[in-house]
mmCIF file of C-alpha atoms in Angstrom:
data_model
loop_
_atom_site.group_PDB
_atom_site.id
_atom_site.type_symbol
_atom_site.label_atom_id
_atom_site.label_comp_id
_atom_site.label_asym_id
_atom_site.label_seq_id
_atom_site.Cartn_x
_atom_site.Cartn_y
_atom_site.Cartn_z
ATOM 1 C CA MET A 10 2.548 194.727 17.703
ATOM 2 C CA ALA A 11 1.067 193.086 14.878
ATOM 3 C CA SER A 12 1.917 189.400 15.875
ATOM 4 C CA LEU A 13 0.287 190.348 19.610
ATOM 5 C CA LYS A 14 -3.206 191.430 18.077
ATOM 6 C CA LYS A 15 -3.336 188.274 16.493
ATOM 7 C CA ASN A 16 -2.310 185.327 19.207
ATOM 8 C CA LEU A 17 -5.479 187.886 21.383
ATOM 9 C CA VAL A 18 -8.054 187.581 18.839
ATOM 10 C CA TYR A 19 -6.992 183.288 18.637
ATOM 11 C CA ASN A 20 -7.103 183.584 21.986
ATOM 12 C CA PHE A 21 -10.216 185.061 22.546
ATOM 13 C CA LEU A 22 -12.043 183.226 20.088
ATOM 14 C CA LEU A 23 -11.208 179.365 22.540
ATOM 15 C CA SER A 24 -11.963 181.542 25.417
ATOM 16 C CA GLY A 25 -15.106 182.547 24.022
ATOM 17 C CA SER A 26 -16.159 178.106 22.666
ATOM 18 C CA GLN A 27 -15.497 177.282 26.690
ATOM 19 C CA VAL A 28 -18.346 179.820 27.406
ATOM 20 C CA LEU A 29 -20.539 178.736 24.110
ATOM 21 C CA LEU A 30 -20.177 175.317 23.242
ATOM 22 C CA PRO A 31 -20.762 174.431 27.285
ATOM 23 C CA LEU A 32 -23.719 176.876 26.397
ATOM 24 C CA ILE A 33 -25.128 174.619 23.728
ATOM 25 C CA THR A 34 -24.175 171.209 25.190
ATOM 26 C CA ILE A 35 -25.374 171.397 29.689
ATOM 27 C CA PRO A 36 -28.951 171.702 28.832
ATOM 28 C CA TYR A 37 -29.416 168.678 26.554
ATOM 29 C CA ILE A 38 -27.200 166.571 28.730
ATOM 30 C CA SER A 39 -28.675 167.920 31.593
ATOM 31 C CA ARG A 40 -31.805 167.008 30.214
ATOM 32 C CA VAL A 41 -30.640 163.376 28.717
ATOM 33 C CA LEU A 42 -28.359 162.100 31.715
ATOM 34 C CA ASP A 43 -30.534 162.240 35.693
ATOM 35 C CA PRO A 44 -28.053 164.402 38.352
ATOM 36 C CA ASP A 45 -26.539 161.238 39.383
ATOM 37 C CA GLY A 46 -25.010 160.905 36.204
ATOM 38 C CA VAL A 47 -23.854 163.954 35.991
ATOM 39 C CA GLY A 48 -22.580 164.149 38.964
ATOM 40 C CA ARG A 49 -20.525 161.120 38.930
ATOM 41 C CA VAL A 50 -18.936 162.641 35.281
ATOM 42 C CA SER A 51 -18.114 165.680 37.206
ATOM 43 C CA PHE A 52 -16.635 163.406 40.317
ATOM 44 C CA ILE A 53 -14.301 161.849 38.012
ATOM 45 C CA ASP A 54 -13.381 164.555 36.356
ATOM 46 C CA SER A 55 -12.056 166.521 39.246
ATOM 47 C CA PHE A 56 -10.828 163.860 41.005
ATOM 48 C CA THR A 57 -8.884 162.696 37.617
ATOM 49 C CA TYR A 58 -7.674 166.550 36.846
ATOM 50 C CA TYR A 59 -6.068 167.450 40.468
ATOM 51 C CA PHE A 60 -3.829 165.077 39.996
ATOM 52 C CA ILE A 61 -3.442 166.036 35.895
ATOM 53 C CA THR A 62 -2.166 168.914 37.926
ATOM 54 C CA MET A 63 -0.005 166.653 40.931
ATOM 55 C CA ALA A 64 1.786 164.877 36.504
ATOM 56 C CA GLU A 65 2.319 169.109 35.978
ATOM 57 C CA PHE A 66 4.908 169.974 39.167
ATOM 58 C CA GLY A 67 5.274 173.673 38.003
ATOM 59 C CA ILE A 68 6.268 172.884 34.447
ATOM 60 C CA MET A 69 3.661 174.475 32.611
ATOM 61 C CA VAL A 70 4.607 178.309 33.914
ATOM 62 C CA TYR A 71 8.274 177.550 34.682
ATOM 63 C CA GLY A 72 8.510 175.892 30.807
ATOM 64 C CA MET A 73 6.082 179.319 29.164
ATOM 65 C CA ARG A 74 9.086 180.984 30.179
ATOM 66 C CA GLU A 75 12.513 178.604 29.552
ATOM 67 C CA VAL A 76 10.882 178.681 26.194
ATOM 68 C CA ALA A 77 9.739 181.911 25.290
ATOM 69 C CA ARG A 78 13.622 183.006 26.484
ATOM 70 C CA GLU A 79 15.383 180.180 24.107
ATOM 71 C CA LYS A 80 12.871 179.776 21.130
ATOM 72 C CA ASN A 81 16.250 181.677 19.275
ATOM 73 C CA ASN A 82 18.507 178.995 19.845
ATOM 74 C CA PRO A 83 16.963 175.364 18.248
ATOM 75 C CA THR A 84 19.903 173.673 20.564
ATOM 76 C CA ALA A 85 19.530 175.149 23.465
ATOM 77 C CA LEU A 86 15.427 174.561 23.069
ATOM 78 C CA LYS A 87 16.079 170.735 22.248
ATOM 79 C CA LYS A 88 18.442 170.257 25.499
ATOM 80 C CA LEU A 89 15.102 172.098 26.792
ATOM 81 C CA LEU A 90 12.959 170.045 26.189
ATOM 82 C CA ASN A 91 13.734 167.241 26.487
ATOM 83 C CA GLU A 92 15.268 167.746 29.988
ATOM 84 C CA LEU A 93 11.542 169.518 31.272
ATOM 85 C CA LEU A 94 10.013 166.460 29.389
ATOM 86 C CA VAL A 95 11.522 164.465 31.214
ATOM 87 C CA LEU A 96 10.827 165.668 34.411
ATOM 88 C CA HIS A 97 7.598 165.503 33.446
ATOM 89 C CA ILE A 98 7.183 161.958 32.614
ATOM 90 C CA ILE A 99 8.991 161.121 36.291
ATOM 91 C CA SER A 100 6.163 163.380 38.246
ATOM 92 C CA SER A 101 3.025 162.124 36.821
ATOM 93 C CA GLY A 102 4.502 158.458 37.418
ATOM 94 C CA VAL A 103 4.361 159.627 41.728
ATOM 95 C CA SER A 104 1.475 161.180 40.684
ATOM 96 C CA LEU A 105 -0.392 158.237 38.640
ATOM 97 C CA VAL A 106 0.471 155.760 42.036
ATOM 98 C CA ILE A 107 -0.776 158.568 44.624
ATOM 99 C CA TYR A 108 -3.680 158.390 41.719
ATOM 100 C CA SER A 109 -4.236 153.982 42.669
ATOM 101 C CA VAL A 110 -3.454 154.320 47.056
ATOM 102 C CA SER A 111 -6.435 157.388 46.256
ATOM 103 C CA VAL A 112 -8.793 155.137 44.389
ATOM 104 C CA TYR A 113 -9.143 151.818 46.754
ATOM 105 C CA PHE A 114 -10.372 154.636 49.298
ATOM 106 C CA ILE A 115 -12.504 156.664 47.321
ATOM 107 C CA TRP A 116 -13.598 153.798 44.899
ATOM 108 C CA GLN A 117 -17.546 153.118 46.620
ATOM 109 C CA ARG A 118 -17.622 157.641 45.123
ATOM 110 C CA ILE A 119 -16.441 156.063 41.764
ATOM 111 C CA GLY A 120 -17.974 153.293 40.997
ATOM 112 C CA ASP A 121 -17.225 151.962 38.089
ATOM 113 C CA VAL A 122 -14.622 150.754 35.953
ATOM 114 C CA ARG A 123 -15.183 152.541 32.647
ATOM 115 C CA LEU A 124 -14.695 155.708 33.766
ATOM 116 C CA LEU A 125 -11.620 154.470 35.733
ATOM 117 C CA LEU A 126 -11.100 153.407 32.667
ATOM 118 C CA PHE A 127 -11.257 156.313 31.442
ATOM 119 C CA SER A 128 -10.125 158.086 33.433
ATOM 120 C CA PHE A 129 -6.546 156.174 34.107
ATOM 121 C CA SER A 130 -5.868 156.211 29.714
ATOM 122 C CA PHE A 131 -6.527 160.055 30.312
ATOM 123 C CA LEU A 132 -2.955 160.834 32.956
ATOM 124 C CA LEU A 133 -0.991 157.689 30.672
ATOM 125 C CA VAL A 134 -1.726 160.563 27.473
ATOM 126 C CA ASN A 135 0.200 163.391 29.758
ATOM 127 C CA PHE A 136 2.691 161.602 30.373
ATOM 128 C CA LEU A 137 4.464 163.533 27.534
ATOM 129 C CA ALA A 138 2.019 166.598 28.522
ATOM 130 C CA CYS A 139 3.944 170.190 26.510
ATOM 131 C CA GLU A 140 1.034 172.594 25.623
ATOM 132 C CA TRP A 141 4.075 174.343 27.319
ATOM 133 C CA TYR A 142 6.421 174.216 24.103
ATOM 134 C CA PHE A 143 3.758 175.505 21.805
ATOM 135 C CA LEU A 144 2.111 178.834 24.381
ATOM 136 C CA GLY A 145 5.555 179.818 24.838
ATOM 137 C CA LEU A 146 6.436 180.012 21.269
ATOM 138 C CA GLU A 147 2.986 181.509 20.703
ATOM 139 C CA ARG A 148 1.885 179.577 18.421
ATOM 140 C CA PHE A 149 -1.742 180.579 19.579
ATOM 141 C CA ARG A 150 -2.856 179.819 16.118
ATOM 142 C CA TYR A 151 -1.932 176.363 16.599
ATOM 143 C CA ILE A 152 -4.176 176.418 19.851
ATOM 144 C CA THR A 153 -6.817 177.802 19.055
ATOM 145 C CA ILE A 154 -7.560 174.904 15.366
ATOM 146 C CA ARG A 155 -6.571 172.394 17.074
ATOM 147 C CA SER A 156 -8.933 173.155 20.297
ATOM 148 C CA LEU A 157 -11.869 174.090 18.410
ATOM 149 C CA VAL A 158 -11.645 171.175 16.320
ATOM 150 C CA THR A 159 -11.261 168.763 19.579
ATOM 151 C CA ARG A 160 -13.676 171.054 20.991
ATOM 152 C CA ILE A 161 -16.285 170.540 18.238
ATOM 153 C CA LEU A 162 -15.947 166.910 17.552
ATOM 154 C CA GLY A 163 -16.634 166.202 21.337
ATOM 155 C CA MET A 164 -19.630 168.555 21.544
ATOM 156 C CA VAL A 165 -20.992 166.249 18.370
ATOM 157 C CA SER A 166 -20.317 163.314 19.555
ATOM 158 C CA ILE A 167 -22.349 164.278 22.461
ATOM 159 C CA PHE A 168 -25.238 165.028 20.797
ATOM 160 C CA LEU A 169 -25.085 161.867 18.839
ATOM 161 C CA LEU A 170 -23.435 158.924 21.139
ATOM 162 C CA VAL A 171 -25.661 159.976 24.461
ATOM 163 C CA LYS A 172 -28.997 159.303 24.701
ATOM 164 C CA ALA A 173 -29.541 157.523 27.530
ATOM 165 C CA ARG A 174 -28.957 158.502 31.449
ATOM 166 C CA GLU A 175 -27.414 155.860 31.437
ATOM 167 C CA ASP A 176 -25.448 156.753 29.225
ATOM 168 C CA TYR A 177 -22.796 159.002 31.792
ATOM 169 C CA TYR A 178 -20.339 156.791 30.477
ATOM 170 C CA ILE A 179 -20.115 157.729 27.674
ATOM 171 C CA TYR A 180 -19.970 161.474 28.550
ATOM 172 C CA TYR A 181 -16.920 161.253 30.330
ATOM 173 C CA GLY A 182 -15.022 159.082 27.634
ATOM 174 C CA ILE A 183 -16.210 162.026 25.170
ATOM 175 C CA ILE A 184 -15.161 164.444 27.736
ATOM 176 C CA ALA A 185 -11.822 162.521 28.104
ATOM 177 C CA GLY A 186 -10.984 161.467 24.043
ATOM 178 C CA ALA A 187 -10.941 165.388 23.748
ATOM 179 C CA ALA A 188 -8.217 165.852 26.107
ATOM 180 C CA ILE A 189 -6.272 162.715 24.819
ATOM 181 C CA LEU A 190 -6.774 163.613 20.940
ATOM 182 C CA ASN A 191 -5.816 167.346 22.072
ATOM 183 C CA SER A 192 -2.488 165.743 23.927
ATOM 184 C CA VAL A 193 -2.029 163.771 21.168
ATOM 185 C CA TRP A 194 -2.002 166.055 18.058
ATOM 186 C CA ASN A 195 0.188 167.960 20.409
ATOM 187 C CA ASN A 196 2.938 165.024 20.349
ATOM 188 C CA LEU A 197 2.697 164.307 16.669
ATOM 189 C CA VAL A 198 4.018 168.295 15.992
ATOM 190 C CA LEU A 199 6.738 168.180 18.695
ATOM 191 C CA PHE A 200 8.003 165.006 17.480
ATOM 192 C CA ARG A 201 7.480 165.713 13.962
ATOM 193 C CA GLU A 202 9.613 169.539 14.460
ATOM 194 C CA ILE A 203 12.831 168.161 17.257
ATOM 195 C CA PRO A 204 13.351 164.805 17.877
ATOM 196 C CA LEU A 205 13.430 163.012 21.324
ATOM 197 C CA ASN A 206 16.616 162.100 23.203
ATOM 198 C CA PHE A 207 16.238 161.117 26.877
ATOM 199 C CA ARG A 208 20.197 160.362 27.159
ATOM 200 C CA ASN A 209 22.415 162.668 29.401
ATOM 201 C CA VAL A 210 19.087 164.376 30.365
ATOM 202 C CA HIS A 211 20.451 166.788 33.297
ATOM 203 C CA TRP A 212 16.496 167.244 34.056
ATOM 204 C CA LYS A 213 17.808 167.849 38.176
ATOM 205 C CA ARG A 214 18.146 171.518 37.830
ATOM 206 C CA HIS A 215 15.040 172.468 37.089
ATOM 207 C CA ILE A 216 14.016 170.414 39.928
ATOM 208 C CA ARG A 217 15.264 174.073 42.241
ATOM 209 C CA PHE A 218 12.870 176.076 40.092
ATOM 210 C CA THR A 219 9.600 174.386 39.274
ATOM 211 C CA TRP A 220 8.632 173.382 43.509
ATOM 212 C CA VAL A 221 7.278 177.077 44.144
ATOM 213 C CA THR A 222 4.598 177.569 41.606
ATOM 214 C CA TYR A 223 4.368 173.285 42.073
ATOM 215 C CA LEU A 224 3.666 173.965 45.287
ATOM 216 C CA ILE A 225 1.266 177.302 44.504
ATOM 217 C CA SER A 226 -0.767 175.157 41.666
ATOM 218 C CA LEU A 227 -0.848 171.808 44.262
ATOM 219 C CA VAL A 228 -3.023 174.797 46.726
ATOM 220 C CA TYR A 229 -4.893 176.691 45.046
ATOM 221 C CA SER A 230 -6.599 173.493 43.310
ATOM 222 C CA ILE A 231 -8.147 172.305 45.689
ATOM 223 C CA PRO A 232 -10.829 174.481 46.053
ATOM 224 C CA LEU A 233 -10.367 174.845 42.564
ATOM 225 C CA MET A 234 -10.983 171.386 41.147
ATOM 226 C CA LEU A 235 -11.509 169.407 44.234
ATOM 227 C CA ASP A 236 -14.575 170.858 44.767
ATOM 228 C CA ASN A 237 -16.696 168.113 43.180
ATOM 229 C CA VAL A 238 -14.747 165.516 44.553
ATOM 230 C CA LEU A 239 -15.179 167.235 48.500
ATOM 231 C CA LEU A 240 -18.817 168.110 47.809
ATOM 232 C CA GLY A 241 -19.181 164.039 46.595
ATOM 233 C CA LEU A 242 -17.132 162.513 49.575
ATOM 234 C CA VAL A 243 -19.497 164.620 51.775
ATOM 235 C CA SER A 244 -22.488 164.275 50.248
ATOM 236 C CA THR A 245 -23.537 162.472 47.656
ATOM 237 C CA THR A 246 -23.125 162.101 43.394
ATOM 238 C CA ILE A 247 -26.781 163.425 42.652
ATOM 239 C CA ALA A 248 -26.049 167.111 44.958
ATOM 240 C CA VAL A 249 -22.295 167.382 43.514
ATOM 241 C CA GLY A 250 -24.633 166.864 39.162
ATOM 242 C CA PHE A 251 -26.211 169.956 40.185
ATOM 243 C CA TYR A 252 -23.429 172.275 41.673
ATOM 244 C CA ALA A 253 -21.007 171.004 38.745
ATOM 245 C CA PHE A 254 -22.913 172.422 35.626
ATOM 246 C CA ALA A 255 -23.388 175.702 38.257
ATOM 247 C CA MET A 256 -20.006 176.127 39.014
ATOM 248 C CA LYS A 257 -18.878 174.564 35.309
ATOM 249 C CA MET A 258 -20.340 178.456 33.598
ATOM 250 C CA VAL A 259 -19.157 179.999 37.161
ATOM 251 C CA LYS A 260 -15.273 179.184 36.056
ATOM 252 C CA THR A 261 -15.334 178.641 32.156
ATOM 253 C CA THR A 262 -16.956 182.842 32.048
ATOM 254 C CA GLY A 263 -13.503 184.007 34.181
ATOM 255 C CA MET A 264 -11.293 182.731 31.757
ATOM 256 C CA LEU A 265 -12.455 185.016 29.511
ATOM 257 C CA LEU A 266 -9.881 187.186 31.550
ATOM 258 C CA THR A 267 -7.281 184.824 32.886
ATOM 259 C CA ASP A 268 -6.395 183.303 29.864
ATOM 260 C CA GLY A 269 -5.864 186.669 28.033
ATOM 261 C CA LEU A 270 -2.665 186.904 30.701
ATOM 262 C CA LEU A 271 -1.394 183.617 28.546
ATOM 263 C CA VAL A 272 -0.746 186.106 24.916
ATOM 264 C CA PHE A 273 1.473 188.733 26.877
ATOM 265 C CA PHE A 274 3.599 185.888 29.503
ATOM 266 C CA PRO A 275 5.609 184.524 26.678
ATOM 267 C CA ARG A 276 6.273 188.309 24.632
ATOM 268 C CA ILE A 277 7.093 189.727 28.314
ATOM 269 C CA VAL A 278 10.100 187.034 28.865
ATOM 270 C CA GLN A 279 10.891 187.238 25.494
ATOM 271 C CA TYR A 280 11.115 191.508 25.816
ATOM 272 C CA VAL A 281 13.141 190.806 28.954
ATOM 273 C CA LYS A 282 15.738 188.539 27.626
#
């Protein structure tokens, strides 16, 4: 119970930062960038994150559960990790192809190759996403410290680098850069703890478990993540700019409740095991 309480505290600090830090940066960004710049960034950000969800292939929830079940079995945990990473690499490759085709059709709405490069870089780094590994092991202290460091660095970078309305691409570069830093940090820690071996990996056996949560996440992510994209397709980037920050505050506030459930899930799985 003591460790569970600590995990709840760490998770509360993490969720609280998701609310408090935007309260500091949003007024500054709203003043420096015009609604068109904010709309461009919100459009490409939502567009990218939907393909991140598409690449995830239901592995987040399933991976958390399986890691929590096998956390005391190093051999099984290593085997599981290699299999799920291979599955994620394959699903990410498919997602990247669909992303490239989609970009071709909506290029007029993006209209800036710099935004596209940052988005593409984030998708590439995400091929080895492994957040589920640390959640399954209940490493909430590590997750909180890592996320707070990258978020604070991102906030400081915004105040230092975003100075004019033409700097909207820098703003998105900072957003994507913080996410990339999180992913690379995870990979460095993971590869140091568990050496990867992709030979004779039976990744197909997990598909019959992941596809259910995958289809659910694809459907509910349409209104949750594609709202800025859908608005941008039927209206203007200025309209997206006015809409995006208000909805961001609504969504991040809701995470104070839902993110707390992540603390209980791996522990419940471990007790059931």
